[in-house]
PDB file of C-alpha atoms in Angstrom:
ATOM      1  CA  MET A   1       0.258  73.100  -9.419  1.00  0.00           C
ATOM      2  CA  HIS A   2       2.908  75.486  -8.061  1.00  0.00           C
ATOM      3  CA  LEU A   3       1.487  75.599  -4.529  1.00  0.00           C
ATOM      4  CA  ALA A   4       1.345  71.881  -3.769  1.00  0.00           C
ATOM      5  CA  ALA A   5       3.988  70.606  -6.180  1.00  0.00           C
ATOM      6  CA  LEU A   6       6.675  73.293  -5.861  1.00  0.00           C
ATOM      7  CA  ASN A   7       6.121  75.837  -3.064  1.00  0.00           C
ATOM      8  CA  GLU A   8       5.269  73.449  -0.222  1.00  0.00           C
ATOM      9  CA  PRO A   9       8.015  70.896  -1.012  1.00  0.00           C
ATOM     10  CA  ASP A  10      10.584  73.689  -1.314  1.00  0.00           C
ATOM     11  CA  LEU A  11       9.620  75.013   2.127  1.00  0.00           C
ATOM     12  CA  ILE A  12       9.447  71.775   4.103  1.00  0.00           C
ATOM     13  CA  LEU A  13      12.573  70.278   2.535  1.00  0.00           C
ATOM     14  CA  ALA A  14      14.517  73.472   3.268  1.00  0.00           C
ATOM     15  CA  LEU A  15      13.463  73.151   6.912  1.00  0.00           C
ATOM     16  CA  TRP A  16      14.139  69.424   7.229  1.00  0.00           C
ATOM     17  CA  ARG A  17      17.500  69.700   5.478  1.00  0.00           C
ATOM     18  CA  GLY A  18      18.485  72.752   7.507  1.00  0.00           C
ATOM     19  CA  THR A  19      19.164  74.842   4.404  1.00  0.00           C
ATOM     20  CA  MET A  20      16.689  77.547   5.427  1.00  0.00           C
ATOM     21  CA  PRO A  21      18.524  80.793   6.308  1.00  0.00           C
ATOM     22  CA  CYS A  22      19.125  81.091  10.058  1.00  0.00           C
ATOM     23  CA  ASP A  23      19.146  84.583  11.567  1.00  0.00           C
ATOM     24  CA  THR A  24      21.819  84.204  14.216  1.00  0.00           C
ATOM     25  CA  ARG A  25      21.780  87.963  14.866  1.00  0.00           C
ATOM     26  CA  LEU A  26      18.410  87.530  16.558  1.00  0.00           C
ATOM     27  CA  GLY A  27      19.584  84.556  18.574  1.00  0.00           C
ATOM     28  CA  ASP A  28      18.440  81.662  16.395  1.00  0.00           C
ATOM     29  CA  ASN A  29      20.614  78.549  16.114  1.00  0.00           C
ATOM     30  CA  LYS A  30      20.274  75.576  13.765  1.00  0.00           C
ATOM     31  CA  ASP A  31      21.331  73.276  16.579  1.00  0.00           C
ATOM     32  CA  THR A  32      17.928  73.972  18.156  1.00  0.00           C
ATOM     33  CA  TRP A  33      16.068  72.897  15.009  1.00  0.00           C
ATOM     34  CA  ASP A  34      14.933  69.438  16.083  1.00  0.00           C
ATOM     35  CA  TRP A  35      13.047  69.073  12.799  1.00  0.00           C
ATOM     36  CA  ALA A  36      16.212  69.380  10.645  1.00  0.00           C
ATOM     37  CA  VAL A  37      16.772  65.625  10.572  1.00  0.00           C
ATOM     38  CA  LEU A  38      18.119  65.624   7.006  1.00  0.00           C
ATOM     39  CA  ARG A  39      21.091  67.848   7.850  1.00  0.00           C
ATOM     40  CA  ASP A  40      23.065  64.662   8.356  1.00  0.00           C
ATOM     41  CA  ASN A  41      24.506  63.890   4.927  1.00  0.00           C
ATOM     42  CA  THR A  42      24.367  60.134   5.579  1.00  0.00           C
ATOM     43  CA  VAL A  43      20.656  60.258   6.408  1.00  0.00           C
ATOM     44  CA  TRP A  44      19.951  62.447   3.367  1.00  0.00           C
ATOM     45  CA  THR A  45      21.912  60.143   1.058  1.00  0.00           C
ATOM     46  CA  LEU A  46      20.151  56.989   2.296  1.00  0.00           C
ATOM     47  CA  HIS A  47      16.796  58.732   2.027  1.00  0.00           C
ATOM     48  CA  GLY A  48      17.525  59.722  -1.584  1.00  0.00           C
ATOM     49  CA  LYS A  49      18.404  56.129  -2.460  1.00  0.00           C
ATOM     50  CA  ALA A  50      15.137  54.938  -0.901  1.00  0.00           C
ATOM     51  CA  VAL A  51      13.190  57.368  -3.104  1.00  0.00           C
ATOM     52  CA  ALA A  52      14.933  56.135  -6.263  1.00  0.00           C
ATOM     53  CA  ALA A  53      14.500  52.488  -5.211  1.00  0.00           C
ATOM     54  CA  ALA A  54      10.711  52.927  -5.197  1.00  0.00           C
ATOM     55  CA  THR A  55      10.583  53.575  -8.968  1.00  0.00           C
ATOM     56  CA  PRO A  56      10.038  49.922 -10.085  1.00  0.00           C
ATOM     57  CA  TYR A  57       6.974  49.714  -7.860  1.00  0.00           C
ATOM     58  CA  LEU A  58       5.202  52.794  -9.255  1.00  0.00           C
ATOM     59  CA  PRO A  59       2.499  52.323 -11.937  1.00  0.00           C
ATOM     60  CA  GLY A  60       3.258  53.744 -15.362  1.00  0.00           C
ATOM     61  CA  SER A  61       0.282  56.091 -14.985  1.00  0.00           C
ATOM     62  CA  PHE A  62       2.272  58.017 -12.340  1.00  0.00           C
ATOM     63  CA  ASP A  63       4.064  59.773 -15.204  1.00  0.00           C
ATOM     64  CA  CYS A  64       7.612  60.860 -14.280  1.00  0.00           C
ATOM     65  CA  PRO A  65       8.892  58.857 -11.263  1.00  0.00           C
ATOM     66  CA  PRO A  66      10.869  60.846  -8.691  1.00  0.00           C
ATOM     67  CA  ARG A  67      14.640  60.711  -9.063  1.00  0.00           C
ATOM     68  CA  ASN A  68      17.069  60.533  -6.173  1.00  0.00           C
ATOM     69  CA  PRO A  69      16.540  63.953  -4.465  1.00  0.00           C
ATOM     70  CA  ALA A  70      19.969  63.780  -2.822  1.00  0.00           C
ATOM     71  CA  GLU A  71      21.499  63.878  -6.313  1.00  0.00           C
ATOM     72  CA  LYS A  72      18.916  65.535  -8.569  1.00  0.00           C
ATOM     73  CA  LEU A  73      16.956  67.979  -6.399  1.00  0.00           C
ATOM     74  CA  ASN A  74      18.729  70.974  -7.952  1.00  0.00           C
ATOM     75  CA  SER A  75      18.813  69.504 -11.468  1.00  0.00           C
ATOM     76  CA  GLY A  76      15.401  70.400 -12.811  1.00  0.00           C
ATOM     77  CA  TYR A  77      13.308  68.292 -10.421  1.00  0.00           C
ATOM     78  CA  LYS A  78       9.847  68.305 -11.990  1.00  0.00           C
ATOM     79  CA  ALA A  79       6.538  69.202 -10.348  1.00  0.00           C
ATOM     80  CA  MET A  80       5.204  65.688 -10.960  1.00  0.00           C
ATOM     81  CA  GLU A  81       8.293  64.242  -9.273  1.00  0.00           C
ATOM     82  CA  PHE A  82       7.648  66.388  -6.205  1.00  0.00           C
ATOM     83  CA  LEU A  83       3.996  65.315  -6.090  1.00  0.00           C
ATOM     84  CA  THR A  84       4.838  61.617  -6.130  1.00  0.00           C
ATOM     85  CA  TYR A  85       7.819  62.038  -3.802  1.00  0.00           C
ATOM     86  CA  ILE A  86       6.192  64.221  -1.131  1.00  0.00           C
ATOM     87  CA  TYR A  87       2.534  63.202  -1.234  1.00  0.00           C
ATOM     88  CA  GLY A  88       2.865  59.641  -2.509  1.00  0.00           C
ATOM     89  CA  LEU A  89       6.037  58.185  -0.992  1.00  0.00           C
ATOM     90  CA  GLY A  90       6.570  60.806   1.707  1.00  0.00           C
ATOM     91  CA  PRO A  91       4.468  59.414   4.588  1.00  0.00           C
ATOM     92  CA  GLY A  92       6.233  56.065   4.353  1.00  0.00           C
ATOM     93  CA  LEU A  93       9.763  57.286   3.705  1.00  0.00           C
ATOM     94  CA  PHE A  94       9.763  60.021   6.350  1.00  0.00           C
ATOM     95  CA  TYR A  95       8.275  57.739   9.025  1.00  0.00           C
ATOM     96  CA  GLY A  96      10.987  56.957  11.565  1.00  0.00           C
ATOM     97  CA  ILE A  97      13.155  59.837  10.330  1.00  0.00           C
ATOM     98  CA  LEU A  98      11.028  62.811  11.355  1.00  0.00           C
ATOM     99  CA  PRO A  99      10.127  63.146  15.050  1.00  0.00           C
ATOM    100  CA  MET A 100       6.587  61.849  15.535  1.00  0.00           C
ATOM    101  CA  LYS A 101       4.909  65.237  16.063  1.00  0.00           C
ATOM    102  CA  TYR A 102       6.421  66.586  12.854  1.00  0.00           C
ATOM    103  CA  TRP A 103       5.518  63.416  10.947  1.00  0.00           C
ATOM    104  CA  LYS A 104       1.868  63.606  12.077  1.00  0.00           C
ATOM    105  CA  HIS A 105       1.824  67.278  11.172  1.00  0.00           C
ATOM    106  CA  PHE A 106       3.207  66.450   7.703  1.00  0.00           C
ATOM    107  CA  CYS A 107       0.576  63.723   7.208  1.00  0.00           C
ATOM    108  CA  LYS A 108      -2.184  66.292   7.655  1.00  0.00           C
ATOM    109  CA  LEU A 109      -0.776  68.206   4.695  1.00  0.00           C
ATOM    110  CA  VAL A 110      -0.520  65.013   2.642  1.00  0.00           C
ATOM    111  CA  ARG A 111      -4.092  63.914   3.346  1.00  0.00           C
ATOM    112  CA  GLY A 112      -5.496  67.363   2.610  1.00  0.00           C
ATOM    113  CA  VAL A 113      -3.579  67.751  -0.661  1.00  0.00           C
ATOM    114  CA  ARG A 114      -4.545  64.255  -1.806  1.00  0.00           C
ATOM    115  CA  ILE A 115      -8.227  65.042  -1.313  1.00  0.00           C
ATOM    116  CA  VAL A 116      -8.190  68.378  -3.147  1.00  0.00           C
ATOM    117  CA  HIS A 117      -6.380  66.776  -6.093  1.00  0.00           C
ATOM    118  CA  GLN A 118      -9.252  64.354  -6.676  1.00  0.00           C
ATOM    119  CA  LYS A 119     -11.364  65.030  -9.750  1.00  0.00           C
ATOM    120  CA  VAL A 120     -14.505  64.170  -7.786  1.00  0.00           C
ATOM    121  CA  ILE A 121     -14.799  65.326  -4.154  1.00  0.00           C
ATOM    122  CA  ASN A 122     -17.857  64.957  -1.962  1.00  0.00           C
ATOM    123  CA  GLN A 123     -18.716  67.488   0.718  1.00  0.00           C
ATOM    124  CA  LYS A 124     -17.597  65.241   3.579  1.00  0.00           C
ATOM    125  CA  GLU A 125     -14.137  64.822   2.055  1.00  0.00           C
ATOM    126  CA  LEU A 126     -13.884  68.538   1.322  1.00  0.00           C
ATOM    127  CA  ASN A 127     -14.737  69.373   4.942  1.00  0.00           C
ATOM    128  CA  GLU A 128     -12.083  66.907   6.106  1.00  0.00           C
ATOM    129  CA  ALA A 129      -9.457  68.448   3.822  1.00  0.00           C
ATOM    130  CA  ASP A 130     -10.350  71.973   4.961  1.00  0.00           C
ATOM    131  CA  GLU A 131      -9.997  70.996   8.623  1.00  0.00           C
ATOM    132  CA  LEU A 132      -6.677  69.208   8.082  1.00  0.00           C
ATOM    133  CA  LEU A 133      -5.125  72.016   6.044  1.00  0.00           C
ATOM    134  CA  LEU A 134      -6.216  74.636   8.565  1.00  0.00           C
ATOM    135  CA  GLN A 135      -4.707  72.538  11.355  1.00  0.00           C
ATOM    136  CA  PHE A 136      -1.503  72.243   9.336  1.00  0.00           C
ATOM    137  CA  CYS A 137      -1.296  76.039   8.938  1.00  0.00           C
ATOM    138  CA  VAL A 138      -1.836  76.717  12.649  1.00  0.00           C
ATOM    139  CA  GLU A 139       0.500  73.962  13.848  1.00  0.00           C
ATOM    140  CA  PHE A 140       3.178  75.061  11.377  1.00  0.00           C
ATOM    141  CA  GLU A 141       3.531  78.305  13.289  1.00  0.00           C
ATOM    142  CA  VAL A 142       3.486  76.467  16.624  1.00  0.00           C
ATOM    143  CA  PHE A 143       6.062  73.825  15.670  1.00  0.00           C
ATOM    144  CA  TYR A 144       8.421  75.771  13.384  1.00  0.00           C
ATOM    145  CA  TYR A 145       7.949  79.509  13.727  1.00  0.00           C
ATOM    146  CA  GLN A 146       7.296  79.334  17.511  1.00  0.00           C
ATOM    147  CA  GLN A 147       6.549  83.090  17.643  1.00  0.00           C
ATOM    148  CA  ASN A 148      10.245  83.739  17.175  1.00  0.00           C
ATOM    149  CA  PRO A 149      10.980  86.947  15.216  1.00  0.00           C
ATOM    150  CA  ALA A 150      14.156  85.325  13.893  1.00  0.00           C
ATOM    151  CA  ARG A 151      11.992  82.743  12.103  1.00  0.00           C
ATOM    152  CA  ILE A 152       9.367  85.012  10.571  1.00  0.00           C
ATOM    153  CA  HIS A 153      10.692  84.081   7.101  1.00  0.00           C
ATOM    154  CA  PHE A 154       9.552  80.488   7.725  1.00  0.00           C
ATOM    155  CA  VAL A 155       5.920  81.546   7.329  1.00  0.00           C
ATOM    156  CA  ARG A 156       5.732  81.989   3.593  1.00  0.00           C
ATOM    157  CA  GLN A 157       2.649  82.893   1.614  1.00  0.00           C
ATOM    158  CA  ALA A 158       2.390  79.237   0.572  1.00  0.00           C
ATOM    159  CA  ILE A 159       1.322  78.353   4.125  1.00  0.00           C
ATOM    160  CA  HIS A 160      -1.545  80.833   4.191  1.00  0.00           C
ATOM    161  CA  ALA A 161      -2.643  79.873   0.670  1.00  0.00           C
ATOM    162  CA  LEU A 162      -3.506  76.366   1.892  1.00  0.00           C
ATOM    163  CA  SER A 163      -6.348  77.777   3.969  1.00  0.00           C
ATOM    164  CA  HIS A 164      -8.131  78.965   0.796  1.00  0.00           C
ATOM    165  CA  ILE A 165      -7.968  75.817  -1.346  1.00  0.00           C
ATOM    166  CA  CYS A 166     -11.109  74.082  -0.101  1.00  0.00           C
ATOM    167  CA  ARG A 167     -13.281  77.193  -0.180  1.00  0.00           C
ATOM    168  CA  GLU A 168     -12.103  77.942  -3.697  1.00  0.00           C
ATOM    169  CA  THR A 169     -12.884  74.334  -4.641  1.00  0.00           C
ATOM    170  CA  THR A 170     -16.517  74.982  -3.748  1.00  0.00           C
ATOM    171  CA  ARG A 171     -16.511  78.094  -5.930  1.00  0.00           C
ATOM    172  CA  ILE A 172     -14.582  77.031  -9.046  1.00  0.00           C
ATOM    173  CA  GLY A 173     -14.168  73.249  -8.865  1.00  0.00           C
ATOM    174  CA  PRO A 174     -11.540  70.656  -7.889  1.00  0.00           C
ATOM    175  CA  TYR A 175      -7.936  71.801  -7.608  1.00  0.00           C
ATOM    176  CA  ALA A 176      -6.753  69.290 -10.225  1.00  0.00           C
ATOM    177  CA  GLY A 177      -8.945  70.913 -12.888  1.00  0.00           C
ATOM    178  CA  VAL A 178      -8.075  74.577 -12.368  1.00  0.00           C
ATOM    179  CA  THR A 179      -4.323  74.481 -11.741  1.00  0.00           C
ATOM    180  CA  GLN A 180      -1.518  74.962 -14.240  1.00  0.00           C
ATOM    181  CA  TRP A 181      -1.636  71.255 -15.167  1.00  0.00           C
ATOM    182  CA  THR A 182      -4.771  71.764 -17.253  1.00  0.00           C
ATOM    183  CA  MET A 183      -3.679  75.084 -18.718  1.00  0.00           C
ATOM    184  CA  GLU A 184      -0.190  73.907 -19.702  1.00  0.00           C
ATOM    185  CA  ASN A 185      -1.619  70.759 -21.254  1.00  0.00           C
ATOM    186  CA  ALA A 186      -4.070  72.845 -23.313  1.00  0.00           C
ATOM    187  CA  ILE A 187      -1.301  75.222 -24.428  1.00  0.00           C
ATOM    188  CA  GLY A 188       0.920  72.320 -25.481  1.00  0.00           C
ATOM    189  CA  ASN A 189      -1.946  70.579 -27.257  1.00  0.00           C
ATOM    190  CA  LEU A 190      -2.890  73.701 -29.225  1.00  0.00           C
ATOM    191  CA  GLY A 191       0.753  74.468 -29.979  1.00  0.00           C
ATOM    192  CA  ARG A 192       1.183  71.093 -31.641  1.00  0.00           C
ATOM    193  CA  LYS A 193      -1.666  71.959 -34.016  1.00  0.00           C
ATOM    194  CA  ILE A 194       0.101  74.982 -35.526  1.00  0.00           C
ATOM    195  CA  ARG A 195       0.866  74.441 -39.216  1.00  0.00           C
ATOM    196  CA  GLN A 196       1.644  77.993 -40.394  1.00  0.00           C
ATOM    197  CA  PRO A 197       4.936  79.198 -38.876  1.00  0.00           C
ATOM    198  CA  SER A 198       4.681  82.511 -40.750  1.00  0.00           C
ATOM    199  CA  SER A 199       1.690  83.582 -38.607  1.00  0.00           C
ATOM    200  CA  PRO A 200       1.738  81.336 -35.523  1.00  0.00           C
ATOM    201  CA  PHE A 201      -0.386  83.535 -33.252  1.00  0.00           C
ATOM    202  CA  ALA A 202      -3.208  83.948 -35.783  1.00  0.00           C
ATOM    203  CA  ASN A 203      -3.098  80.213 -36.438  1.00  0.00           C
ATOM    204  CA  LEU A 204      -3.135  79.482 -32.700  1.00  0.00           C
ATOM    205  CA  ALA A 205      -6.152  81.770 -32.207  1.00  0.00           C
ATOM    206  CA  GLN A 206      -8.094  79.990 -34.955  1.00  0.00           C
ATOM    207  CA  ARG A 207      -7.199  76.600 -33.506  1.00  0.00           C
ATOM    208  CA  ALA A 208      -8.462  77.714 -30.101  1.00  0.00           C
ATOM    209  CA  ILE A 209     -11.716  79.014 -31.625  1.00  0.00           C
ATOM    210  CA  ARG A 210     -12.253  75.732 -33.457  1.00  0.00           C
ATOM    211  CA  ARG A 211     -11.583  73.791 -30.249  1.00  0.00           C
ATOM    212  CA  CYS A 212     -14.184  75.875 -28.389  1.00  0.00           C
ATOM    213  CA  GLN A 213     -16.720  75.334 -31.175  1.00  0.00           C
ATOM    214  CA  ILE A 214     -16.167  71.576 -31.109  1.00  0.00           C
ATOM    215  CA  ASN A 215     -16.491  71.507 -27.311  1.00  0.00           C
ATOM    216  CA  ALA A 216     -19.749  73.440 -27.496  1.00  0.00           C
ATOM    217  CA  LEU A 217     -21.170  71.088 -30.162  1.00  0.00           C
ATOM    218  CA  THR A 218     -20.072  68.055 -28.142  1.00  0.00           C
ATOM    219  CA  THR A 219     -21.945  69.385 -25.115  1.00  0.00           C
ATOM    220  CA  MET A 220     -25.111  70.303 -27.012  1.00  0.00           C
ATOM    221  CA  LEU A 221     -25.210  67.342 -29.409  1.00  0.00           C
ATOM    222  CA  PRO A 222     -23.287  64.379 -27.920  1.00  0.00           C
ATOM    223  CA  ALA A 223     -24.574  62.086 -30.693  1.00  0.00           C
ATOM    224  CA  LEU A 224     -22.352  63.923 -33.202  1.00  0.00           C
ATOM    225  CA  PHE A 225     -19.268  62.530 -31.484  1.00  0.00           C
ATOM    226  CA  PRO A 226     -19.857  58.908 -30.495  1.00  0.00           C
ATOM    227  CA  ILE A 227     -17.682  57.490 -27.744  1.00  0.00           C
ATOM    228  CA  GLU A 228     -14.635  55.701 -29.121  1.00  0.00           C
ATOM    229  CA  THR A 229     -14.651  51.940 -28.786  1.00  0.00           C
ATOM    230  CA  LEU A 230     -11.872  50.088 -27.020  1.00  0.00           C
ATOM    231  CA  PRO A 231      -8.811  49.042 -29.032  1.00  0.00           C
ATOM    232  CA  ARG A 232      -8.918  45.573 -30.501  1.00  0.00           C
ATOM    233  CA  GLY A 233      -8.252  42.902 -27.911  1.00  0.00           C
ATOM    234  CA  ALA A 234      -8.717  45.202 -24.893  1.00  0.00           C
ATOM    235  CA  GLN A 235     -10.862  44.264 -21.922  1.00  0.00           C
ATOM    236  CA  ASP A 236     -12.961  46.678 -19.865  1.00  0.00           C
ATOM    237  CA  LEU A 237     -12.246  46.069 -16.170  1.00  0.00           C
ATOM    238  CA  GLY A 238     -14.807  48.605 -14.950  1.00  0.00           C
ATOM    239  CA  ASN A 239     -14.396  51.763 -12.850  1.00  0.00           C
ATOM    240  CA  GLY A 240     -12.504  53.461 -15.674  1.00  0.00           C
ATOM    241  CA  TYR A 241      -9.795  50.788 -16.005  1.00  0.00           C
ATOM    242  CA  VAL A 242      -8.980  48.985 -19.253  1.00  0.00           C
ATOM    243  CA  LEU A 243      -6.600  46.075 -19.742  1.00  0.00           C
ATOM    244  CA  LEU A 244      -4.694  46.538 -23.020  1.00  0.00           C
ATOM    245  CA  ARG A 245      -2.945  43.793 -24.947  1.00  0.00           C
ATOM    246  CA  LYS A 246       0.763  44.166 -25.549  1.00  0.00           C
ATOM    247  CA  GLN A 247       1.748  45.377 -29.009  1.00  0.00           C
ATOM    248  CA  GLU A 248       5.007  46.272 -30.705  1.00  0.00           C
ATOM    249  CA  LYS A 249       5.191  50.014 -31.234  1.00  0.00           C
ATOM    250  CA  LYS A 250       6.901  49.771 -34.627  1.00  0.00           C
ATOM    251  CA  PRO A 251       6.755  47.123 -37.388  1.00  0.00           C
ATOM    252  CA  ARG A 252       9.870  44.978 -37.667  1.00  0.00           C
ATOM    253  CA  CYS A 253      11.439  43.357 -40.714  1.00  0.00           C
ATOM    254  CA  ILE A 254      10.867  39.637 -41.093  1.00  0.00           C
ATOM    255  CA  SER A 255      12.830  36.834 -42.735  1.00  0.00           C
ATOM    256  CA  ILE A 256      12.161  35.525 -46.243  1.00  0.00           C
ATOM    257  CA  VAL A 257      10.647  32.317 -44.845  1.00  0.00           C
ATOM    258  CA  GLU A 258       8.276  34.284 -42.581  1.00  0.00           C
ATOM    259  CA  ALA A 259       7.320  36.599 -45.463  1.00  0.00           C
ATOM    260  CA  GLU A 260       6.509  33.651 -47.748  1.00  0.00           C
ATOM    261  CA  ALA A 261       4.329  32.051 -45.078  1.00  0.00           C
ATOM    262  CA  ILE A 262       2.389  35.280 -44.516  1.00  0.00           C
ATOM    263  CA  ILE A 263       1.965  35.932 -48.259  1.00  0.00           C
ATOM    264  CA  ASN A 264       0.646  32.385 -48.814  1.00  0.00           C
ATOM    265  CA  PHE A 265      -1.804  32.856 -45.953  1.00  0.00           C
ATOM    266  CA  LEU A 266      -3.036  36.187 -47.358  1.00  0.00           C
ATOM    267  CA  ARG A 267      -3.541  34.679 -50.808  1.00  0.00           C
ATOM    268  CA  THR A 268      -5.484  31.777 -49.309  1.00  0.00           C
ATOM    269  CA  ALA A 269      -7.665  34.263 -47.435  1.00  0.00           C
ATOM    270  CA  GLY A 270      -8.188  36.331 -50.592  1.00  0.00           C
ATOM    271  CA  VAL A 271      -6.322  39.379 -49.255  1.00  0.00           C
ATOM    272  CA  ALA A 272      -3.972  41.238 -51.595  1.00  0.00           C
ATOM    273  CA  ALA A 273      -0.782  42.723 -50.127  1.00  0.00           C
ATOM    274  CA  SER A 274       0.475  46.076 -51.436  1.00  0.00           C
ATOM    275  CA  ASP A 275       3.534  46.235 -53.663  1.00  0.00           C
ATOM    276  CA  GLU A 276       5.303  48.400 -51.094  1.00  0.00           C
ATOM    277  CA  TRP A 277       4.808  45.754 -48.367  1.00  0.00           C
ATOM    278  CA  LEU A 278       5.933  42.966 -50.702  1.00  0.00           C
ATOM    279  CA  ARG A 279       9.202  44.842 -51.348  1.00  0.00           C
ATOM    280  CA  THR A 280       9.991  45.223 -47.616  1.00  0.00           C
ATOM    281  CA  PRO A 281       7.743  42.877 -45.559  1.00  0.00           C
ATOM    282  CA  GLN A 282       7.277  44.141 -41.992  1.00  0.00           C
ATOM    283  CA  VAL A 283       4.914  43.098 -39.210  1.00  0.00           C
ATOM    284  CA  ALA A 284       4.040  44.303 -35.708  1.00  0.00           C
ATOM    285  CA  ARG A 285       3.321  41.521 -33.251  1.00  0.00           C
ATOM    286  CA  TRP A 286       0.199  41.619 -31.063  1.00  0.00           C
ATOM    287  CA  ALA A 287      -0.165  39.586 -27.906  1.00  0.00           C
ATOM    288  CA  CYS A 288      -3.349  37.894 -26.718  1.00  0.00           C
ATOM    289  CA  LEU A 289      -4.880  38.450 -23.275  1.00  0.00           C
TER     290      LEU A 289
END
């Protein structure tokens, strides 16, 4: 998570914005940085607005949409925002702003990171990602560092780490399943299960043990945990996609006339309403597909 979603964006944006420290004592000069196209405040401002303007067109499954980086980059910009901004919107939004050789170089990083974030990766795709990320590492030194001692701080550990991702994927599995995303989600999920604040760590340990036991039973005896059926009114679109009907999240109060109509219908159908519902009639509307 930190490599692709935080370290790489921090490095390339610092270079493109010209905020990377410049060692003038060794003869370096920011005026020679032809990649620092976002130094111009007007360009940076317009670019930030373009990022924010893309929000209505992002699916809800993209989690937290990226905010305007020109305004919010230093205000707790989230890892998921960086992922969508750099690797989702980046190739389109930086096209025409970055010089072509830097844009093509950036696209190699994007393609490689997109592949290694897949939950299922075939060997051909993994080989492609490995080649692209290695090319990105080598060309980064050629394009940015340029064997200039004054720019040695450009070559951070995050650049070298990219060369190991694909080989580690072969050893331990896809990047998306072994990064902090999975671990932080598990920690948050277990933390929400704690019910004894007097001994939280003991309670957390027991919850983790129970989770492991359930996972083991699920693997050995899948019939013990049948697959959940789709919600009422949903339609299976195939390939892991489900179309859900719209539903109000919370029941709303209804008028006396509406309540009388519903009560008469329930009596006709032989269904008895609870006394609590009769005191304060509420309904949640469901739409039809």
